[in-house]
Coordinates of C-alpha atoms and ligand atoms in Angstrom, one line a residue:
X14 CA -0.7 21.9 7.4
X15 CA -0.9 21.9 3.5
X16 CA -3.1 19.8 1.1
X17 CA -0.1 17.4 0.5
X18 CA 0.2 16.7 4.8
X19 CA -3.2 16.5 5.7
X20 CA -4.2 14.4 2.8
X21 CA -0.8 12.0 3.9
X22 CA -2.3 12.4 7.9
X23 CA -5.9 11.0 7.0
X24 CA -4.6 8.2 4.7
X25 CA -2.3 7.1 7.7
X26 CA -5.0 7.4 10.2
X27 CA -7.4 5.2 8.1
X28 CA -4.4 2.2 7.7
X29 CA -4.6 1.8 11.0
X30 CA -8.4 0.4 10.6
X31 CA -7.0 -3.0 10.0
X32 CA -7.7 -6.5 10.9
X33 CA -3.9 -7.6 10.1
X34 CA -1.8 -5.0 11.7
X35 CA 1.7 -4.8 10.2
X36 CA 0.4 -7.5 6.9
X37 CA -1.5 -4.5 5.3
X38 CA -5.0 -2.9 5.0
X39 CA -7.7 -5.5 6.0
X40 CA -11.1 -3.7 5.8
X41 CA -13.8 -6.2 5.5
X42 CA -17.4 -4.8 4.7
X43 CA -19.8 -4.0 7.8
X44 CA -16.9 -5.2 10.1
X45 CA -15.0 -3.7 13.7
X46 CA -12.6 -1.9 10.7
X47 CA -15.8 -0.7 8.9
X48 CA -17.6 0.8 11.7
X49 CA -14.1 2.7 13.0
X50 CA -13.5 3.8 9.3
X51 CA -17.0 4.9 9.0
X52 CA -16.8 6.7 12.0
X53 CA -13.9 8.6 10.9
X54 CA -15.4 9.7 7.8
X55 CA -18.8 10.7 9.1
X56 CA -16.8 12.7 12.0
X57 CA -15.1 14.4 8.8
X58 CA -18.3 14.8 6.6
X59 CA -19.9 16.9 9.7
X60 CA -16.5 18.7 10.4
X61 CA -17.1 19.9 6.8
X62 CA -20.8 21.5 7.6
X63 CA -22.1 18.0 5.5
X64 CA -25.6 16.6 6.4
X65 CA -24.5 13.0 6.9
X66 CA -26.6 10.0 6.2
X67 CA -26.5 6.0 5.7
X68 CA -28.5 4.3 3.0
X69 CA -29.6 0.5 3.5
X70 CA -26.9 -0.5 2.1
X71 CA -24.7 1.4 4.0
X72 CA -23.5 3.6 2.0
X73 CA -22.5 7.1 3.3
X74 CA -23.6 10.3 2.0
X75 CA -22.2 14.0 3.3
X76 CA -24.5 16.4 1.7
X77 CA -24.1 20.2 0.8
X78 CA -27.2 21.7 0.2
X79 CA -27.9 23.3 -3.1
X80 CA -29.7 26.5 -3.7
X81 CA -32.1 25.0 -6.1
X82 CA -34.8 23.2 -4.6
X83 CA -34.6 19.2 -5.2
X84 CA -31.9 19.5 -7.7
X85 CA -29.7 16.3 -8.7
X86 CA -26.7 16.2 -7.0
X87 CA -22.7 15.8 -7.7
X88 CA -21.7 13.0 -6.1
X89 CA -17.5 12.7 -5.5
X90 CA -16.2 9.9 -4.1
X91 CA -15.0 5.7 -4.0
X92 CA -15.1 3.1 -1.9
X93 CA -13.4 2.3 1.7
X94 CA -13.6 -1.6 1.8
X95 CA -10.5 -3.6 0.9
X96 CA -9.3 -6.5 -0.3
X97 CA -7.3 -9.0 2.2
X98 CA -4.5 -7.6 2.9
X99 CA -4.0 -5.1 0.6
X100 CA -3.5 -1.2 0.9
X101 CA -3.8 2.1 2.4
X102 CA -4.9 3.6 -1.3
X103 CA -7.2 1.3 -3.0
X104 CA -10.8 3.5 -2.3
X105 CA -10.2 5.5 0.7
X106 CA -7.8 7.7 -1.5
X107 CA -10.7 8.7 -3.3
X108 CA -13.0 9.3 -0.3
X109 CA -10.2 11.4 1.2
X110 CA -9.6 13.3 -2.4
X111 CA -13.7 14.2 -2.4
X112 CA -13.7 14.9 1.6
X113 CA -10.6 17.5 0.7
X114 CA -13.2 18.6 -2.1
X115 CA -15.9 19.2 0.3
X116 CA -13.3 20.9 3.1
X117 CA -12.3 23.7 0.6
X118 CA -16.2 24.3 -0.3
X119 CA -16.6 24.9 3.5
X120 CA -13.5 27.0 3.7
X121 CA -14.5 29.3 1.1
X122 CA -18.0 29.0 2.3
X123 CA -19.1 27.9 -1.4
X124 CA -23.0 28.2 -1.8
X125 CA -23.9 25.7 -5.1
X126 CA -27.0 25.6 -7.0
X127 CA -26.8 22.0 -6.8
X128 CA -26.1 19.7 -4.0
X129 CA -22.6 18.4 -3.4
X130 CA -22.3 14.8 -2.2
X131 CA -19.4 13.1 -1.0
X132 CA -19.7 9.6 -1.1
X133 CA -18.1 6.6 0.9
X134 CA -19.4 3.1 -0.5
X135 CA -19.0 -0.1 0.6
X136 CA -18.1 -3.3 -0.5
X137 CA -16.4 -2.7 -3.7
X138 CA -14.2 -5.2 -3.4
X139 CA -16.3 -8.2 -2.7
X140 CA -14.1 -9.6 -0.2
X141 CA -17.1 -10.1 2.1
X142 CA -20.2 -11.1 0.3
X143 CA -18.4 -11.8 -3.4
X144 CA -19.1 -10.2 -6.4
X145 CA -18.3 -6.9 -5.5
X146 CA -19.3 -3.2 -6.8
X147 CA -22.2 -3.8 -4.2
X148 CA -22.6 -0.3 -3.3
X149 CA -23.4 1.3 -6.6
X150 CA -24.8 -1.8 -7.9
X151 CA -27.3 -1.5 -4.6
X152 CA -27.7 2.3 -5.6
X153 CA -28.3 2.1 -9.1
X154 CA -30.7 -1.0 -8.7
X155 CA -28.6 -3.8 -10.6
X156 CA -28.1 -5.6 -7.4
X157 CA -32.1 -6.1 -6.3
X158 CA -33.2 -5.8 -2.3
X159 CA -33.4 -9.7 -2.9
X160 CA -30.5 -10.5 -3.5
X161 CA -28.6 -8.5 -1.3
X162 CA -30.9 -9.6 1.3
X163 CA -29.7 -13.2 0.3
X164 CA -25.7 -12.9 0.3
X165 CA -23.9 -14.5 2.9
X166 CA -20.2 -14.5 4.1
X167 CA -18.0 -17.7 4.1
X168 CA -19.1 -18.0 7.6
X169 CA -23.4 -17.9 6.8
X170 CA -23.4 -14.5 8.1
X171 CA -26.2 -12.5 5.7
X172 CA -26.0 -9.1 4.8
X173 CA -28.7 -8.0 7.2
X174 CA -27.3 -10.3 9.9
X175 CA -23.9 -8.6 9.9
X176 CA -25.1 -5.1 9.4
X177 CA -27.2 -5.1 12.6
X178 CA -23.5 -6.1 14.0
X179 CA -22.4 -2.9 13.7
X180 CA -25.9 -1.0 14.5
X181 CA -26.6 -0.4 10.8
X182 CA -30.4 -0.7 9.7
X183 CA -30.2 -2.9 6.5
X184 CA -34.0 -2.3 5.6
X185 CA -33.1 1.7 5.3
X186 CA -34.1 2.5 1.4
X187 CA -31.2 1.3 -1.1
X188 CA -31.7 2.1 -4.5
X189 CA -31.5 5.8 -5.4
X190 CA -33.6 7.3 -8.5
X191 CA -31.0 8.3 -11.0
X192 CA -32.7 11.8 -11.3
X193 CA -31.4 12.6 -7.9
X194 CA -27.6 11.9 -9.4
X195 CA -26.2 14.6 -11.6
X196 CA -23.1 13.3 -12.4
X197 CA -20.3 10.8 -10.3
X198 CA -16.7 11.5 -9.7
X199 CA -14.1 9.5 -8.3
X200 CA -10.1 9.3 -8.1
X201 CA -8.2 6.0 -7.5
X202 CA -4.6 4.9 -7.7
X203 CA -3.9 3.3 -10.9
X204 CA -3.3 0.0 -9.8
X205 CA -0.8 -0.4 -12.7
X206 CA 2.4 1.2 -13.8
X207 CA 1.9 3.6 -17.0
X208 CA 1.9 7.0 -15.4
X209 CA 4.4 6.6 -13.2
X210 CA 6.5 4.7 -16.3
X211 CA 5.6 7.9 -18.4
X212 CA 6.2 10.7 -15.5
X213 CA 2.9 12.0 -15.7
X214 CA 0.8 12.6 -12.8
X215 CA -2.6 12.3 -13.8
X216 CA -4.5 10.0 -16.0
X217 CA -8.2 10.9 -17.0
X218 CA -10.0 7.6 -17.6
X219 CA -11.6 7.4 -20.9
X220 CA -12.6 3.8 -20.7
X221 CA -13.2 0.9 -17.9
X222 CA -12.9 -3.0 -18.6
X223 CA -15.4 -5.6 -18.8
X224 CA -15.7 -7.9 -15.7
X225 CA -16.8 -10.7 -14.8
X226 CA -16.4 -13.2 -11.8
X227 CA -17.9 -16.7 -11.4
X228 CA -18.1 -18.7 -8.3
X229 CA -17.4 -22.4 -9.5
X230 CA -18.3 -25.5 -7.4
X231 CA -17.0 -29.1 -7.8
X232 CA -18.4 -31.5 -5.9
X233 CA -16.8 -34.9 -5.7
X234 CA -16.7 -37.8 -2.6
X235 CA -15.3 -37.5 0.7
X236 CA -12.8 -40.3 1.6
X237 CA -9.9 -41.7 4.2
X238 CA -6.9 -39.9 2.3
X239 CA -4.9 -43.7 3.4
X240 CA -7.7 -46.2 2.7
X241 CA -8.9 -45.6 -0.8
X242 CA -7.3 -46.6 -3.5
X243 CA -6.0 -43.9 -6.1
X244 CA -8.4 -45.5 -8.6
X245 CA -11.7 -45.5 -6.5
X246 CA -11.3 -41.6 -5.9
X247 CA -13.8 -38.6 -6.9
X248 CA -11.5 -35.9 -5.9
X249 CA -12.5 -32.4 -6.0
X250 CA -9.5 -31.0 -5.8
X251 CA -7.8 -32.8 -7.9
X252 CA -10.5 -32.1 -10.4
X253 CA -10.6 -28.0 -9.5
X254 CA -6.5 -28.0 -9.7
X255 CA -7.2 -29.1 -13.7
X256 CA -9.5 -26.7 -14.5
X257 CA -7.4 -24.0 -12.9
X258 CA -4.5 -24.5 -14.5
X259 CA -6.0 -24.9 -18.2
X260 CA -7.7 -21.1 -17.3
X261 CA -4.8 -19.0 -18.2
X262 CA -3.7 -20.9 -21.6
X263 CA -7.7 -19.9 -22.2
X264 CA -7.3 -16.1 -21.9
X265 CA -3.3 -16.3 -23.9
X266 CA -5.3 -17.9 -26.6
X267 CA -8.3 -15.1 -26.5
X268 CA -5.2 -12.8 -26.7
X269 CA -6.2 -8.6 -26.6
X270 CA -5.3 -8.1 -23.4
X271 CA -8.1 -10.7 -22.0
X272 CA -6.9 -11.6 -18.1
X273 CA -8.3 -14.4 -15.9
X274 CA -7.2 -15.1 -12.3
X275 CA -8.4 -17.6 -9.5
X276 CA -7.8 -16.0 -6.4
X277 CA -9.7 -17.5 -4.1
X278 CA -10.4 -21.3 -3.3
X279 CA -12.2 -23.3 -0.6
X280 CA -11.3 -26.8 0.2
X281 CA -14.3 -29.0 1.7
X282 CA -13.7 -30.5 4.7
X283 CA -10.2 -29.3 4.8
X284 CA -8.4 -31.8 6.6
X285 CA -4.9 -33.4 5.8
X286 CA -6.3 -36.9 6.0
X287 CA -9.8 -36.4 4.1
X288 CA -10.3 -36.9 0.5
X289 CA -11.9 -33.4 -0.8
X290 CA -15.7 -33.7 -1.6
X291 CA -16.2 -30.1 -2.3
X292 CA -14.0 -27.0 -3.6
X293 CA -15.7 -23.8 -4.3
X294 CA -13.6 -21.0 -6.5
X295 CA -13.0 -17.8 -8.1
X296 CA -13.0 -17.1 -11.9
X297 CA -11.8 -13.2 -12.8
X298 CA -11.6 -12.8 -16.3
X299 CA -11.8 -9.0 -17.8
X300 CA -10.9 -7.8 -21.2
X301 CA -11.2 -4.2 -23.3
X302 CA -14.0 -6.3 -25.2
X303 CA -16.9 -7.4 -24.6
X304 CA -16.9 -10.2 -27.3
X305 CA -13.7 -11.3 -26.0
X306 CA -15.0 -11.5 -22.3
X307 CA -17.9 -13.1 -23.5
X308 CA -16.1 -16.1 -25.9
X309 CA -14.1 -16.7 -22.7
X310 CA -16.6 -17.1 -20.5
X311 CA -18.2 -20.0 -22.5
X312 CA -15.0 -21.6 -22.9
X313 CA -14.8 -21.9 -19.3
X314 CA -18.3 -23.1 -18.7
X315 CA -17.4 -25.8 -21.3
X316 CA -14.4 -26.7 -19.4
X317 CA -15.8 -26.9 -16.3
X318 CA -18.9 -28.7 -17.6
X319 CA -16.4 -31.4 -19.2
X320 CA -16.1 -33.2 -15.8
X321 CA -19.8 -33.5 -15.0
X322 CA -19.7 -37.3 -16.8
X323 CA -16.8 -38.4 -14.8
X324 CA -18.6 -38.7 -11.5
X325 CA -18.5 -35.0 -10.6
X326 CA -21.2 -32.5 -9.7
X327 CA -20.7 -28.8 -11.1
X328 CA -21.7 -25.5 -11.4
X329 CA -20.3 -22.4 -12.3
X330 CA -22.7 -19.1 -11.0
X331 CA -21.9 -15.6 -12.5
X332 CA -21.8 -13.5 -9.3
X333 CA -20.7 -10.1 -11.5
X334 CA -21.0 -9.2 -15.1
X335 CA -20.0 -5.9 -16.2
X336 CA -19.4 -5.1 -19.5
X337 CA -16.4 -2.5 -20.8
X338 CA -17.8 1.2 -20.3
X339 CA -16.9 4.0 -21.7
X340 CA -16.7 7.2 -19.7
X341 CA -18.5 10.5 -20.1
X342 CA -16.4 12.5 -23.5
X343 CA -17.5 16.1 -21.8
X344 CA -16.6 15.3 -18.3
X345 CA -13.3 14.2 -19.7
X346 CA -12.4 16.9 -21.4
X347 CA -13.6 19.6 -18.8
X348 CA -10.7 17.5 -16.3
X349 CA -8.4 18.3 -19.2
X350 CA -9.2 21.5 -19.7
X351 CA -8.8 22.5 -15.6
X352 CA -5.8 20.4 -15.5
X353 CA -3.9 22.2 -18.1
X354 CA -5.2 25.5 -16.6
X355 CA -3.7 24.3 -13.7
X356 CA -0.6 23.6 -15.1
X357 CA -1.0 19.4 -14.0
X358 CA -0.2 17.2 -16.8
X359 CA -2.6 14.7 -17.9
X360 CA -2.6 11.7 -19.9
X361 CA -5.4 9.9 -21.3
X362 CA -5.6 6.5 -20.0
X363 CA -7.6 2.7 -19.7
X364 CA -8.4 1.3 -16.6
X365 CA -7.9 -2.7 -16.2
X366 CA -9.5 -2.4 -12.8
X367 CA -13.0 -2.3 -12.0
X368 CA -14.5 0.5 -10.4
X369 CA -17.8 1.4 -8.7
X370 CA -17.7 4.7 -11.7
X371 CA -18.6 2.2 -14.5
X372 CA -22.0 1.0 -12.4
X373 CA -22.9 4.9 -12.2
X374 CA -22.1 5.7 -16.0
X375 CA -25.2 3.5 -16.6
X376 CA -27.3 6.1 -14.9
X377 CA -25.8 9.3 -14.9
X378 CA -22.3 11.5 -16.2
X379 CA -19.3 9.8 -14.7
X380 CA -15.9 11.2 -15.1
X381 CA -12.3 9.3 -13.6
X382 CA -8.9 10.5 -12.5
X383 CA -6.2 8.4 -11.6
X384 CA -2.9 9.2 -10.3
X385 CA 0.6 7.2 -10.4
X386 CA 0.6 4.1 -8.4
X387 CA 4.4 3.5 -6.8
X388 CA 5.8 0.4 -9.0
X389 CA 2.6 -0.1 -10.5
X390 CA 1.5 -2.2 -7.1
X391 CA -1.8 -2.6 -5.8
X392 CA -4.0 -5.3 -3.5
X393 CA -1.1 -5.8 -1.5
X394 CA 0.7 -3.7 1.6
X395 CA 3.1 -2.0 -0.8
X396 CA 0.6 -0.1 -2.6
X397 CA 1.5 3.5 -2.4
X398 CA 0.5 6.9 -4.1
X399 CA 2.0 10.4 -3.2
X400 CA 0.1 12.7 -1.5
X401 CA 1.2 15.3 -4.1
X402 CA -0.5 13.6 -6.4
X403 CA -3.7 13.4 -4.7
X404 CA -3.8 16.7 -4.0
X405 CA -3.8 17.6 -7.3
X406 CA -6.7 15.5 -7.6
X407 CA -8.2 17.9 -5.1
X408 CA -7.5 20.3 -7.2
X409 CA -8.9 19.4 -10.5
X410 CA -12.4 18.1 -8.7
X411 CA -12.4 21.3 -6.6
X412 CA -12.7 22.9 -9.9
X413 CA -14.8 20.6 -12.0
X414 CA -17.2 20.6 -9.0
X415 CA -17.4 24.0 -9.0
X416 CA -18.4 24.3 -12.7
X417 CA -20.9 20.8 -12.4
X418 CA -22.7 22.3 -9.0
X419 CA -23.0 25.8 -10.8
X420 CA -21.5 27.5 -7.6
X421 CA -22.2 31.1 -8.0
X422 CA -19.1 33.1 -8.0
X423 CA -20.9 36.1 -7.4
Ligands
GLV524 C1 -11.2 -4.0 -7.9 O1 -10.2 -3.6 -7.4 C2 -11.2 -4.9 -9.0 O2 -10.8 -4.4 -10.1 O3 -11.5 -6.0 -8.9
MN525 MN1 -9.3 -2.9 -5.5
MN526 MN1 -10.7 0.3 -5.8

């Protein structure tokens, strides 16, 4: 089977981890589709001669010994969560990609000075506990054992509480020292349409966005939707449907490419006949800059806080703040370099989404490929990417990690 078929086989096989068969990829952290995912992959990591392991987080690790004795290691991978029904591509490309990486190590029986890791982290997304980036942010320390400890799902289900579900030990160690951690790769679809617009099959990220989500809360007064007159309401809803919609006039006006979404909302009690007393919702607003993020986050809060004196309760917590990061130049131009040895052309390129390589380029060298995503989609069932493409992402990581985990070729 060649690079292209195999790489095509594994994507398939993961899809079919999903809690909406047929309505796209649901993979919900630390859920049945997590622990059959994970499976597969630490099945894979072992086929590969990797020493598996699970962090507290549960994170998984494949590890290639080095030759050098408690040398920092070159981690390779992305996530394998999703978003509700999204796609096949969105992180697991990027875990098959660095599995692919570790396959032709083990084929060519590659001995490095320093460790190879491939990595499969969790709960990028935030579809589960919210905020997302959980983890790298877990790795690196940003997200503390506390707070982890204290997320819940929409259902009251903690971390810990849904981890033991699936026999995971949530009280493993979490955070990693960032002198174990040589440098982080990952490949991800683009998510957007400029390489497949310019014909180009690989983009090497010089620069993530900011990010940042808020969870906002209004809390108003339960009533009989047929009983109370229109004039004796505190509606929550009504109140959360204003704010929303003044939210993307707020970004036009920041202008520079600043984006805000709500994607998800809660209605309190949700019922057909009952007055809304509490609505809990999303706020996504990224930009390039970090000043623009910034301006538009406190025009939100101000928004938001502008209903408190008409009878309503609010609050708005910031569950993720990321600033824009900037990739590392060297690792960059080494994938430039390979690619063009390679003959693959290569495209500098932004990336609008967030991704769990900006958390790592606060700790150690971080470097990004994407490849063409088919009209540009993403987070939905039509995402797709060819597994051409991918496999030249094999390639190029194949022969970065070479250099990075100094293999010695005799
Ligand atoms: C992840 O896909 C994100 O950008 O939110
Ligand atoms: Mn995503
Ligand atoms: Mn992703």
């Amino acid at each position: 089977m060649s690079l292209d078929e195999r790489i095509e086989k594994q994507i398939n096989e993961l899809s079919k981890f999903t809690a909406t068969p047929g309505k796209g990829t649901t993979r919900l952290t630390y859920s049945k589709e997590d622990l059959l995912t994970r499976n597969y992959m630490k099945d894979k990591m072992q086929e590969y001669g990797l020493t598996v392991r699970e962090d507290g987080l549960g994170n998984i690790f494949g590890k290639l010994e080095g030759t050098v004795k408690d040398a920092p290691s070159v981690l390779i991978g992305s996530h394998f969560d999703s978003v509700p029904n999204g796609g096949a591509y969105d992180g697991p490309a990027g875990v098959i990609v660095a599995l692919e990486v570790a396959a032709l190590f083990a084929k060519n029986q590659l001995i490095p000075k320093y460790p190879l890791e491939i990595v499969a982290l969790i709960e990028e997304e935030g579809s589960r506990f919210g905020g997302g980036l959980m983890g790298s942010r877990g790795m690196v320390g940003s997200l503390s054992e506390d707070d982890f400890k204290r997320l819940k799902d929409k259902d009251g289900i903690t971390t810990v509480e849904a981890m033991a579900e699936i026999g995971l030990d949530g009280f493993l160690p979490k955070k990693r020292e960032p002198m174990t951690i040589k440098s982080f790769l990952e490949l991800h679809i683009e998510q957007g349409p400029i390489l497949e617009e310019k014909d180009i099959p690989i983009g090497v990220v010089e620069a993530i966005v900011g990010l940042t989500q808020l969870e906002v809360t209004i809390e108003g007064k339960a009533g009989h939707a047929g009983t109370t007159p229109m004039d004796r309401r505190t509606d929550a809803l009504v109140t959360a449907a204003q704010i929303i919609s003044r939210l993307p006039g707020l970004a036009i006006e920041e202008g520079e490419g600043t984006v805000i979404t709500t994607g998800r909302l809660h209605v309190f009690p949700n019922g057909a006949n009952v007055i809304p007393d509490k609505v809990v919702f999303s706020v996504d607003i990224r930009s390039g800059k970090e000043e623009n993020m910034n301006h538009v986050i406190s025009k939100v809060r101000e928004l938001i806080d502008s209903y408190q004196n008409q009878g309503f309760q609010t609050t708005a917590e910031q569950l993720l703040y990321m600033p824009p990061k900037i990739l590392n130049e060297e690792i960059s131009a080494l994938m430039k370099e390979i690619s063009a040895d390679l003959g693959i052309p290569y495209c500098s390129i932004n990336s609008g989404a967030g991704h769990d390589a900006m958390v790592f380029s606060d700790v150690t060298d971080v470097g990004m490929l994407f490849v063409p995503s088919k009209a540009g989609l993403s987070h939905c069932p039509e995402e797709w990417s060819d597994a051409r493409h991918l496999a030249n992402g094999v390639q190029i990581f194949y022969e970065l990690a070479k250099r990075l985990t100094e293999v010695d070729m005799g």
